Amino acid sequence: MRSARADRGGVRDCWDAIVAGAGPAGAATALHLARAGVRVLLLDRARFPRHKPCSEYLSPGTTALLARLGDGVLAAVEGASPARISGMKVVAPGGAAMCGRFGGAPSFALPRATFDAILLRAAERAGAVVRESTTVEDLVWDRGAVAGVITRSGNVRRATCNARIVVGADGLRSVVARRLGLVRSSAPRRVAFTAHVADVAGVDGVGELHVGRHGYVGLGPVGGGVTTVALVLPLRTVRASGRTYGGPAGFFAALERFPGLAGRFDPRRLVRGVMATGPFAQWARTPIAAKGGALLVGDAADFFDPFTGQGIYAALRGAELAASCLLPALARGVLTAAALVPYVRARRREFAGKWALERLIGLGVGWPALTDRVVGRLARRQDLADLLVGATGNVVPARRVLAPLALARLVW
Ligand SMILES: Cc1cc2nc3c(=O)[nH]c(=O)nc-3n(C[C@H](O)[C@H](O)[C@H](O)COP(=O)(O)OP(=O)(O)OC[C@H]3O[C@@H](n4cnc5c(N)ncnc54)[C@H](O)[C@@H]3O)c2cc1C
C-alpha cells in the first residue's frame, strides 16, 4: 500500500483514506482499512464517548458482524453489561399485540455512548489515526474528483487534509453527501425524540414498538435498569401541534397518549435528557462520487425510518462492503468512479431486500387500519411473527417475507 505523507507542520495532511464520521459505519470502515495497512485518518466533530439519538438495540444479525471486527470487539460489547433482547413486541393502534422471537440468536442493547466508543477505540488500535472535535466542513476537489476534506477543530483555523479516498460516514445530515450533491428525501417525513428513563414499569427482555394514530414509540432495556425510549412523530404533527417534545414535560405527555405506555414512566427517573433527530427519510442517489475519490457508508448513504432497527447492522455491513471494494482499488492506485462501482453493486445485492422491507413496514405503520390488521394477523400466527421479526433482525433473508405468498398471509 502506498504510504501517506503527513505534514503536520503545515496545513496539509496526506492520507490514503480519510473517514468523515466515527459512528459505527466510519469506525468499522476505518478499522477494516487500517488493519489491512491503509493509512487512515478518522475524523469526528464529537468527543467520545458521546450520545446518539437511537433505540440502541443491535439486531441479532449484528452479532456476527461484531465478531468479524475481531480484536475483542464482541467481548467488549458483552463485557459492557448490555441488555439481552430475545424478540420484538408490536402493539397496534387498536390494541392488538404480537411478539416475534429471534429464535435463540443473541441480540444486545447498550447505550451508544458505550458501543460507539468501543468501535472507535478498536479502529484506533488497528492503526487509524483518530481526531475528535474535528468537523468536516467541505470537500477538496481535483479535476472533478474528490481529493480530500477541509476541517475545522474548535477555534483553530481551517485545515486541508488530502486523501486518495474520502469515506463519508457522517450520518443522517452528511456534509459529504450534501457536498457531492447526492441527497434525496421522501415520505414519510418523521422526526424522533429519544431519552433514557430508569425503572420503566413492565420492561422485560423484548423490545417494544407501540404504534399510534400519529407516530410510534420504541422502547427497550439497555442494561443497568435503564430503558431507551424513542418517540417518532410525523414532522407535520409536530409542527401542527405547537407542542415541544424536546423537553421532559412534552415528551412524557406524548408517551402517556399511547394506551400500552400510560402510567409506565416516572418523569423523575429521566436519566438522560431528550435528544431530537430527523427528519427522515433521506438517502443518497448513489453512494459514490460522480468522478471518484469518495463514497458513502451508513446513514450518510441511506436512512429510511427507525422502526425496524436495522441501522447499526447496515452501517457495519456497509463498512465491510466498502472495505472490500476499496482495498483492491487502493492497491491498484485507481479510485475512479468505475473502480467504486463494485461497491454500488454489492450494496444493491446486500440491501435490496432490506430496503424493500423497511419501506413496506415504515410506510405501513403510517396507516392505522393496516397496522391493526397485520398485527392482529401476526398475533394469531406465531410462525409469521417470528419470520417477520427474524427478517428485521437480519437473521432471516428479507426475501422470505417479501415472497408474494408470505405478504398475502400477512394481510389475509
Ligand atoms: C430514533 C432512532 C432510533 C434508532 N434505533 C436503532 C436501533 O435500535 N438499532 C439500530 O440498529 N439502529 C437504530 N437506528 C439507526 C442508527 O442510529 C443509525 O443507522 C446508525 O447510527 C448509523 O451509523 P452511522 O455511523 O452511519 O451514523 P452515526 O451513528 O450518526 O455516526 C455519524 C458520526 O458522524 C459524526 N459527524 C457528523 N457530521 C460530521 C461532520 N461534518 N464532521 C465530522 N464528523 C461528523 C457524528 O458526530 C457521528 O459520530 C435508530 C435511529 C433513530 C433516529
Short mmCIF file of C-alpha atoms and ligand atoms in Angstrom, two decimals:
data_model
loop_
_atom_site.label_atom_id
_atom_site.label_comp_id
_atom_site.label_asym_id
_atom_site.label_seq_id
_atom_site.Cartn_x
_atom_site.Cartn_y
_atom_site.Cartn_z
CA MET A 1 0.00 0.00 0.00
CA ARG A 2 1.42 3.40 -0.95
CA SER A 3 2.25 5.24 2.25
CA ALA A 4 0.77 8.62 3.02
CA ARG A 5 2.72 11.74 3.80
CA ALA A 6 1.77 13.53 6.98
CA ASP A 7 2.88 17.11 7.05
CA ARG A 8 1.62 18.21 10.46
CA GLY A 9 3.82 21.30 10.49
CA GLY A 10 1.84 22.95 7.68
CA VAL A 11 -1.84 23.00 6.87
CA ARG A 12 -1.76 19.91 4.64
CA ASP A 13 -2.09 16.26 5.66
CA CYS A 14 -1.97 13.47 3.06
CA TRP A 15 -3.55 10.10 3.71
CA ASP A 16 -4.62 7.01 1.80
CA ALA A 17 -8.13 7.31 3.26
CA ILE A 18 -9.99 9.92 5.25
CA VAL A 19 -13.14 8.73 7.02
CA ALA A 20 -15.52 11.55 7.97
CA GLY A 21 -17.60 10.46 10.98
CA ALA A 22 -16.66 7.89 13.62
CA GLY A 23 -20.03 6.29 14.34
CA PRO A 24 -20.44 2.55 13.63
CA ALA A 25 -20.10 2.98 9.83
CA GLY A 26 -16.99 5.18 10.00
CA ALA A 27 -15.22 3.38 12.85
CA ALA A 28 -15.79 -0.03 11.23
CA THR A 29 -14.64 1.18 7.78
CA ALA A 30 -11.53 2.74 9.33
CA LEU A 31 -10.85 -0.45 11.27
CA HIS A 32 -11.08 -2.71 8.20
CA LEU A 33 -8.86 -0.41 6.13
CA ALA A 34 -6.27 0.27 8.84
CA ARG A 35 -5.94 -3.41 9.67
CA ALA A 36 -5.02 -4.05 6.02
CA GLY A 37 -2.22 -1.47 6.22
CA VAL A 38 -4.03 1.54 4.78
CA ARG A 39 -3.06 4.90 6.32
CA VAL A 40 -6.42 6.12 7.65
CA LEU A 41 -7.43 9.40 9.24
CA LEU A 42 -10.73 9.08 11.15
CA LEU A 43 -12.44 12.39 11.94
CA ASP A 44 -15.44 13.20 14.13
CA ARG A 45 -16.88 16.50 15.24
CA ALA A 46 -17.78 14.97 18.61
CA ARG A 47 -15.59 13.99 21.52
CA PHE A 48 -16.18 10.37 22.55
CA PRO A 49 -17.95 8.96 24.44
CA ARG A 50 -20.92 10.84 23.01
CA HIS A 51 -24.64 10.11 22.98
CA LYS A 52 -26.55 9.43 19.76
CA PRO A 53 -30.35 9.51 19.38
CA CYS A 54 -31.13 5.83 18.84
CA SER A 55 -33.10 2.92 20.33
CA GLU A 56 -29.69 1.31 20.88
CA TYR A 57 -30.63 -2.26 20.04
CA LEU A 58 -28.21 -4.34 17.98
CA SER A 59 -30.22 -6.67 15.76
CA PRO A 60 -29.20 -10.33 16.25
CA GLY A 61 -27.61 -10.30 12.79
CA THR A 62 -25.20 -7.65 14.08
CA THR A 63 -23.52 -10.09 16.48
CA ALA A 64 -21.73 -11.92 13.66
CA LEU A 65 -20.50 -8.59 12.25
CA LEU A 66 -19.10 -7.61 15.65
CA ALA A 67 -17.30 -10.96 15.82
CA ARG A 68 -15.82 -10.33 12.36
CA LEU A 69 -14.43 -6.98 13.52
CA GLY A 70 -12.15 -9.05 15.78
CA ASP A 71 -9.78 -7.53 18.34
CA GLY A 72 -12.14 -8.34 21.20
CA VAL A 73 -14.94 -6.02 19.96
CA LEU A 74 -17.68 -8.58 20.62
CA ALA A 75 -16.17 -9.46 24.00
CA ALA A 76 -16.05 -5.74 24.89
CA VAL A 77 -19.75 -5.38 24.00
CA GLU A 78 -20.63 -8.46 26.07
CA GLY A 79 -18.48 -7.11 28.91
CA ALA A 80 -20.29 -3.76 28.94
CA SER A 81 -23.32 -5.32 30.74
CA PRO A 82 -25.71 -4.94 27.78
CA ALA A 83 -29.35 -5.95 27.97
CA ARG A 84 -30.16 -9.13 26.05
CA ILE A 85 -33.15 -8.91 23.75
CA SER A 86 -34.99 -12.07 22.67
CA GLY A 87 -37.61 -10.61 20.34
CA MET A 88 -39.86 -7.70 19.41
CA LYS A 89 -43.37 -6.92 20.55
CA VAL A 90 -45.57 -4.68 18.40
CA VAL A 91 -48.78 -3.08 19.74
CA ALA A 92 -51.18 -1.75 17.06
CA PRO A 93 -53.26 1.44 17.40
CA GLY A 94 -56.40 -0.65 18.10
CA GLY A 95 -54.69 -2.60 20.89
CA ALA A 96 -53.82 -5.88 19.11
CA ALA A 97 -50.34 -7.11 20.10
CA MET A 98 -47.88 -9.60 18.62
CA CYS A 99 -44.46 -10.76 19.76
CA GLY A 100 -41.93 -12.33 17.39
CA ARG A 101 -38.86 -14.15 18.70
CA PHE A 102 -35.33 -14.17 17.28
CA GLY A 103 -35.09 -17.92 17.85
CA GLY A 104 -32.01 -18.02 20.05
CA ALA A 105 -29.78 -15.65 18.06
CA PRO A 106 -28.10 -13.37 20.64
CA SER A 107 -29.04 -9.71 20.47
CA PHE A 108 -27.60 -6.96 22.64
CA ALA A 109 -28.74 -3.47 23.58
CA LEU A 110 -26.44 -0.92 25.21
CA PRO A 111 -26.02 2.86 25.24
CA ARG A 112 -24.49 4.23 22.05
CA ALA A 113 -22.08 6.24 24.21
CA THR A 114 -20.54 2.91 25.25
CA PHE A 115 -20.96 0.99 21.98
CA ASP A 116 -19.59 3.65 19.65
CA ALA A 117 -16.58 4.28 21.93
CA ILE A 118 -15.76 0.53 21.80
CA LEU A 119 -15.71 0.65 17.99
CA LEU A 120 -13.74 3.90 17.85
CA ARG A 121 -11.00 2.60 20.14
CA ALA A 122 -10.82 -0.66 18.16
CA ALA A 123 -10.28 1.37 14.95
CA GLU A 124 -7.54 3.30 16.73
CA ARG A 125 -5.86 0.09 17.90
CA ALA A 126 -5.98 -1.21 14.33
CA GLY A 127 -3.88 1.80 13.30
CA ALA A 128 -6.36 4.51 12.30
CA VAL A 129 -5.33 8.00 13.42
CA VAL A 130 -8.32 9.50 15.25
CA ARG A 131 -9.04 13.22 15.51
CA GLU A 132 -12.05 14.07 17.67
CA SER A 133 -13.69 17.51 17.91
CA THR A 134 -12.85 17.94 14.22
CA THR A 135 -15.67 18.89 11.87
CA VAL A 136 -15.55 18.17 8.15
CA GLU A 137 -16.84 21.35 6.52
CA ASP A 138 -16.17 20.82 2.85
CA LEU A 139 -14.54 18.66 0.21
CA VAL A 140 -11.35 19.29 -1.73
CA TRP A 141 -11.63 18.69 -5.47
CA ASP A 142 -9.05 17.85 -8.13
CA ARG A 143 -10.24 17.81 -11.76
CA GLY A 144 -13.79 16.90 -10.73
CA ALA A 145 -12.78 14.08 -8.35
CA VAL A 146 -12.76 14.33 -4.56
CA ALA A 147 -9.22 14.73 -3.25
CA GLY A 148 -9.67 15.47 0.46
CA VAL A 149 -11.58 17.44 3.06
CA ILE A 150 -11.48 20.81 4.74
CA THR A 151 -11.80 20.59 8.51
CA ARG A 152 -12.24 22.86 11.46
CA SER A 153 -11.29 21.89 15.02
CA GLY A 154 -12.55 24.10 17.80
CA ASN A 155 -11.47 27.65 17.18
CA VAL A 156 -8.40 26.59 15.21
CA ARG A 157 -8.20 27.84 11.63
CA ARG A 158 -9.33 25.59 8.84
CA ALA A 159 -7.03 22.78 7.67
CA THR A 160 -6.88 20.87 4.41
CA CYS A 161 -6.40 17.10 4.54
CA ASN A 162 -5.78 15.29 1.27
CA ALA A 163 -6.60 11.65 0.62
CA ARG A 164 -6.87 9.20 -2.24
CA ILE A 165 -10.35 8.28 -0.98
CA VAL A 166 -12.80 10.13 1.28
CA VAL A 167 -15.38 7.96 3.05
CA GLY A 168 -18.50 9.90 4.07
CA ALA A 169 -19.71 8.21 7.26
CA ASP A 170 -21.08 11.38 8.80
CA GLY A 171 -24.62 10.18 9.38
CA LEU A 172 -28.11 11.40 8.51
CA ARG A 173 -27.14 15.03 7.88
CA SER A 174 -23.97 14.06 5.98
CA VAL A 175 -21.91 17.04 4.83
CA VAL A 176 -20.05 14.76 2.42
CA ALA A 177 -23.29 13.58 0.75
CA ARG A 178 -24.55 17.16 0.53
CA ARG A 179 -21.30 18.47 -0.98
CA LEU A 180 -21.46 15.63 -3.52
CA GLY A 181 -24.96 16.84 -4.45
CA LEU A 182 -26.44 13.39 -3.89
CA VAL A 183 -29.00 13.92 -1.09
CA ARG A 184 -32.64 13.00 -1.72
CA SER A 185 -35.57 12.84 0.69
CA SER A 186 -39.08 11.38 0.62
CA ALA A 187 -42.12 10.48 2.71
CA PRO A 188 -42.51 9.56 5.47
CA ARG A 189 -41.06 12.76 6.92
CA ARG A 190 -40.69 11.80 10.58
CA VAL A 191 -38.65 13.12 13.48
CA ALA A 192 -37.58 11.32 16.65
CA PHE A 193 -37.14 12.27 20.30
CA THR A 194 -35.15 9.84 22.42
CA ALA A 195 -34.33 9.64 26.12
CA HIS A 196 -33.06 7.27 28.80
CA VAL A 197 -35.52 6.54 31.61
CA ALA A 198 -34.80 4.32 34.64
CA ASP A 199 -37.21 1.86 36.24
CA VAL A 200 -39.83 1.81 33.47
CA ALA A 201 -42.65 -0.50 34.54
CA GLY A 202 -43.17 -3.75 32.65
CA VAL A 203 -39.95 -3.78 30.62
CA ASP A 204 -38.62 -7.29 30.11
CA GLY A 205 -36.30 -8.97 27.62
CA VAL A 206 -38.07 -7.88 24.43
CA GLY A 207 -38.08 -4.61 22.54
CA GLU A 208 -41.47 -2.89 22.25
CA LEU A 209 -43.00 -0.86 19.45
CA HIS A 210 -46.26 0.96 20.19
CA VAL A 211 -47.95 2.29 17.07
CA GLY A 212 -50.44 5.14 17.46
CA ARG A 213 -52.65 7.09 15.08
CA HIS A 214 -49.84 9.62 14.78
CA GLY A 215 -46.41 8.13 15.13
CA TYR A 216 -44.98 5.37 17.28
CA VAL A 217 -42.78 4.70 20.29
CA GLY A 218 -39.92 2.20 20.51
CA LEU A 219 -38.55 1.16 23.86
CA GLY A 220 -36.26 -1.45 25.26
CA PRO A 221 -33.78 -2.10 28.05
CA VAL A 222 -30.14 -1.04 27.58
CA GLY A 223 -28.77 -2.51 30.83
CA GLY A 224 -28.47 -1.19 34.37
CA GLY A 225 -32.24 -0.81 34.79
CA VAL A 226 -32.32 1.88 32.12
CA THR A 227 -34.73 1.89 29.18
CA THR A 228 -34.16 3.79 25.98
CA VAL A 229 -37.36 5.42 24.72
CA ALA A 230 -37.81 6.78 21.20
CA LEU A 231 -40.89 8.82 20.27
CA VAL A 232 -41.21 9.02 16.48
CA LEU A 233 -43.73 11.50 15.04
CA PRO A 234 -44.63 12.82 11.60
CA LEU A 235 -42.94 16.19 11.11
CA ARG A 236 -46.31 17.75 10.22
CA THR A 237 -47.84 16.51 13.50
CA VAL A 238 -45.03 18.13 15.47
CA ARG A 239 -45.38 21.40 13.55
CA ALA A 240 -49.19 21.45 13.72
CA SER A 241 -49.40 20.58 17.44
CA GLY A 242 -47.39 23.59 18.55
CA ARG A 243 -46.13 21.38 21.40
CA THR A 244 -42.50 20.97 22.44
CA TYR A 245 -41.46 17.33 22.63
CA GLY A 246 -37.78 18.05 23.27
CA GLY A 247 -38.44 18.89 26.94
CA PRO A 248 -39.40 16.30 29.58
CA ALA A 249 -42.97 17.61 30.06
CA GLY A 250 -43.96 17.39 26.37
CA PHE A 251 -42.08 14.13 25.91
CA PHE A 252 -43.75 12.25 28.78
CA ALA A 253 -47.17 13.74 27.98
CA ALA A 254 -46.87 12.34 24.43
CA LEU A 255 -45.91 8.89 25.76
CA GLU A 256 -48.98 8.84 28.03
CA ARG A 257 -51.21 9.10 24.94
CA PHE A 258 -50.19 5.57 23.88
CA PRO A 259 -52.52 3.12 25.74
CA GLY A 260 -49.79 0.50 26.19
CA LEU A 261 -47.46 3.05 27.78
CA ALA A 262 -49.74 5.08 30.04
CA GLY A 263 -48.59 5.04 33.66
CA ARG A 264 -45.34 3.18 32.98
CA PHE A 265 -42.92 6.13 33.30
CA ASP A 266 -41.87 8.24 36.26
CA PRO A 267 -40.60 11.53 34.76
CA ARG A 268 -38.31 11.98 37.78
CA ARG A 269 -36.42 8.90 36.56
CA LEU A 270 -35.24 10.60 33.37
CA VAL A 271 -31.50 9.83 33.40
CA ARG A 272 -30.52 11.25 30.00
CA GLY A 273 -32.34 14.25 28.58
CA VAL A 274 -34.41 14.19 25.39
CA MET A 275 -32.43 14.35 22.14
CA ALA A 276 -34.11 15.16 18.81
CA THR A 277 -33.16 13.99 15.32
CA GLY A 278 -34.61 13.95 11.81
CA PRO A 279 -36.38 14.46 9.58
CA PHE A 280 -36.05 11.19 7.68
CA ALA A 281 -36.35 9.53 5.11
CA GLN A 282 -33.15 10.69 3.47
CA TRP A 283 -30.69 8.92 1.19
CA ALA A 284 -28.06 9.46 -1.48
CA ARG A 285 -28.97 8.99 -5.13
CA THR A 286 -25.84 6.85 -5.44
CA PRO A 287 -23.22 6.10 -2.77
CA ILE A 288 -20.21 7.15 -4.88
CA ALA A 289 -18.89 10.46 -6.23
CA ALA A 290 -19.55 11.04 -9.94
CA LYS A 291 -15.84 11.29 -10.77
CA GLY A 292 -14.50 9.11 -7.99
CA GLY A 293 -12.47 9.76 -4.86
CA ALA A 294 -15.38 9.41 -2.40
CA LEU A 295 -18.04 7.00 -1.24
CA LEU A 296 -20.75 6.97 1.43
CA VAL A 297 -21.48 4.38 4.15
CA GLY A 298 -24.13 4.04 6.86
CA ASP A 299 -26.81 6.70 7.31
CA ALA A 300 -24.86 9.05 5.04
CA ALA A 301 -25.76 6.66 2.21
CA ASP A 302 -29.35 5.96 3.28
CA PHE A 303 -31.65 6.13 6.25
CA PHE A 304 -35.34 5.43 5.76
CA ASP A 305 -37.03 5.04 9.15
CA PRO A 306 -36.01 3.69 12.57
CA PHE A 307 -38.99 1.31 13.02
CA THR A 308 -37.14 -1.88 12.02
CA GLY A 309 -33.97 -1.04 14.00
CA GLN A 310 -31.51 -2.18 11.33
CA GLY A 311 -29.32 0.92 11.03
CA ILE A 312 -26.32 -0.36 13.00
CA TYR A 313 -26.35 -3.64 11.10
CA ALA A 314 -26.43 -1.73 7.80
CA ALA A 315 -23.62 0.56 8.98
CA LEU A 316 -21.33 -2.35 9.91
CA ARG A 317 -22.17 -4.46 6.88
CA GLY A 318 -21.83 -1.42 4.62
CA ALA A 319 -18.36 -0.86 6.11
CA GLU A 320 -17.39 -4.42 5.14
CA LEU A 321 -18.62 -3.87 1.58
CA ALA A 322 -16.81 -0.52 1.32
CA ALA A 323 -13.54 -2.04 2.53
CA SER A 324 -13.89 -5.00 0.10
CA CYS A 325 -14.10 -2.53 -2.77
CA LEU A 326 -11.53 -0.03 -1.51
CA LEU A 327 -8.69 -2.39 -0.60
CA PRO A 328 -8.07 -3.68 -4.15
CA ALA A 329 -8.73 -0.21 -5.61
CA LEU A 330 -6.17 1.40 -3.27
CA ALA A 331 -3.68 -1.36 -4.07
CA ARG A 332 -4.14 -0.70 -7.82
CA GLY A 333 -3.95 3.03 -7.21
CA VAL A 334 -7.26 3.60 -9.04
CA LEU A 335 -10.08 5.35 -7.16
CA THR A 336 -12.14 6.46 -10.17
CA ALA A 337 -15.92 6.14 -10.17
CA ALA A 338 -15.56 2.98 -12.28
CA ALA A 339 -13.32 1.46 -9.60
CA LEU A 340 -16.03 2.18 -6.98
CA VAL A 341 -18.93 0.70 -8.96
CA PRO A 342 -18.46 -2.76 -7.36
CA TYR A 343 -19.44 -1.10 -4.06
CA VAL A 344 -22.67 0.20 -5.60
CA ARG A 345 -23.48 -3.27 -6.91
CA ALA A 346 -22.54 -5.04 -3.69
CA ARG A 347 -24.78 -2.68 -1.68
CA ARG A 348 -27.68 -3.31 -4.02
CA ARG A 349 -27.26 -7.08 -3.77
CA GLU A 350 -26.90 -6.95 0.01
CA PHE A 351 -29.57 -4.40 0.91
CA ALA A 352 -32.27 -4.59 -1.80
CA GLY A 353 -34.43 -6.87 0.39
CA LYS A 354 -33.86 -4.75 3.49
CA TRP A 355 -34.71 -1.55 1.61
CA ALA A 356 -37.99 -3.05 0.35
CA LEU A 357 -38.95 -4.48 3.75
CA GLU A 358 -38.19 -1.33 5.75
CA ARG A 359 -40.09 0.81 3.24
CA LEU A 360 -43.08 -1.53 3.35
CA ILE A 361 -43.12 -1.53 7.15
CA GLY A 362 -42.10 2.11 7.57
CA LEU A 363 -44.90 3.31 5.30
CA GLY A 364 -47.37 0.68 6.61
CA VAL A 365 -47.18 1.92 10.21
CA GLY A 366 -48.46 5.28 8.96
CA TRP A 367 -51.81 3.53 8.18
CA PRO A 368 -53.52 2.62 11.47
CA ALA A 369 -56.13 0.31 9.88
CA LEU A 370 -53.44 -1.64 8.02
CA THR A 371 -51.29 -1.92 11.16
CA ASP A 372 -54.29 -3.18 13.14
CA ARG A 373 -54.98 -5.81 10.52
CA VAL A 374 -51.40 -7.07 10.11
CA VAL A 375 -50.63 -7.10 13.85
CA GLY A 376 -53.95 -8.85 14.54
CA ARG A 377 -52.99 -11.47 11.97
CA LEU A 378 -49.49 -11.92 13.39
CA ALA A 379 -50.92 -12.27 16.90
CA ARG A 380 -52.65 -15.43 15.67
CA ARG A 381 -49.75 -16.73 13.56
CA GLN A 382 -46.63 -17.13 15.71
CA ASP A 383 -44.69 -18.61 12.75
CA LEU A 384 -45.30 -15.46 10.68
CA ALA A 385 -44.48 -13.17 13.62
CA ASP A 386 -41.16 -15.00 14.11
CA LEU A 387 -40.45 -14.82 10.37
CA LEU A 388 -41.02 -11.06 10.20
CA VAL A 389 -39.04 -10.30 13.36
CA GLY A 390 -36.26 -12.62 12.14
CA ALA A 391 -36.09 -10.70 8.85
CA THR A 392 -35.93 -7.28 10.52
CA GLY A 393 -33.39 -8.79 12.93
CA ASN A 394 -31.17 -9.67 9.94
CA VAL A 395 -31.16 -13.38 10.73
CA VAL A 396 -33.74 -14.41 8.09
CA PRO A 397 -33.39 -13.24 4.45
CA ALA A 398 -35.85 -10.38 3.77
CA ARG A 399 -36.91 -12.09 0.53
CA ARG A 400 -38.71 -14.78 2.58
CA VAL A 401 -41.11 -12.11 3.89
CA LEU A 402 -41.30 -10.36 0.51
CA ALA A 403 -42.41 -13.54 -1.29
CA PRO A 404 -45.97 -12.93 -2.60
CA LEU A 405 -47.43 -15.80 -0.56
CA ALA A 406 -45.84 -14.57 2.69
CA LEU A 407 -47.03 -11.00 2.02
CA ALA A 408 -50.55 -12.23 1.29
CA ARG A 409 -50.57 -14.19 4.57
CA LEU A 410 -49.66 -11.05 6.49
CA VAL A 411 -52.81 -9.27 5.33
CA TRP A 412 -55.39 -12.01 4.64
C1 LIG B 1 -34.88 7.25 16.77
C2 LIG B 1 -33.90 6.27 16.19
C3 LIG B 1 -33.83 5.00 16.70
C4 LIG B 1 -32.94 4.08 16.15
N1 LIG B 1 -32.85 2.83 16.70
C5 LIG B 1 -32.00 1.94 16.18
C6 LIG B 1 -31.84 0.66 16.78
O1 LIG B 1 -32.43 0.34 17.82
N2 LIG B 1 -30.98 -0.21 16.20
C7 LIG B 1 -30.27 0.09 15.08
O2 LIG B 1 -29.53 -0.73 14.58
N3 LIG B 1 -30.38 1.32 14.51
C8 LIG B 1 -31.21 2.24 15.04
N4 LIG B 1 -31.28 3.49 14.49
C9 LIG B 1 -30.42 3.82 13.35
C10 LIG B 1 -28.99 4.04 13.81
O3 LIG B 1 -28.96 5.00 14.85
C11 LIG B 1 -28.15 4.54 12.63
O4 LIG B 1 -28.50 3.84 11.47
C12 LIG B 1 -26.66 4.37 12.91
O5 LIG B 1 -26.27 5.21 13.96
C13 LIG B 1 -25.86 4.72 11.64
O6 LIG B 1 -24.49 4.77 11.93
P1 LIG B 1 -23.56 5.79 11.15
O7 LIG B 1 -22.18 5.52 11.63
O8 LIG B 1 -23.87 5.76 9.73
O9 LIG B 1 -24.02 7.24 11.63
P2 LIG B 1 -23.95 7.92 13.10
O10 LIG B 1 -24.08 6.88 14.15
O11 LIG B 1 -24.93 9.01 13.05
O12 LIG B 1 -22.48 8.50 13.15
C14 LIG B 1 -22.12 9.61 12.39
C15 LIG B 1 -20.94 10.29 13.08
O13 LIG B 1 -20.51 11.36 12.23
C16 LIG B 1 -20.20 12.47 13.02
N5 LIG B 1 -20.36 13.64 12.16
C17 LIG B 1 -21.48 14.15 11.64
N6 LIG B 1 -21.22 15.21 10.87
C18 LIG B 1 -19.88 15.38 10.89
C19 LIG B 1 -19.01 16.30 10.27
N7 LIG B 1 -19.45 17.26 9.47
N8 LIG B 1 -17.69 16.19 10.52
C20 LIG B 1 -17.20 15.21 11.34
N9 LIG B 1 -18.00 14.31 11.95
C21 LIG B 1 -19.32 14.38 11.71
C22 LIG B 1 -21.17 12.41 14.18
O14 LIG B 1 -20.67 13.11 15.31
C23 LIG B 1 -21.28 10.91 14.41
O15 LIG B 1 -20.36 10.47 15.39
C24 LIG B 1 -32.14 4.44 15.04
C25 LIG B 1 -32.21 5.73 14.52
C26 LIG B 1 -33.06 6.65 15.10
C27 LIG B 1 -33.13 8.03 14.54
#
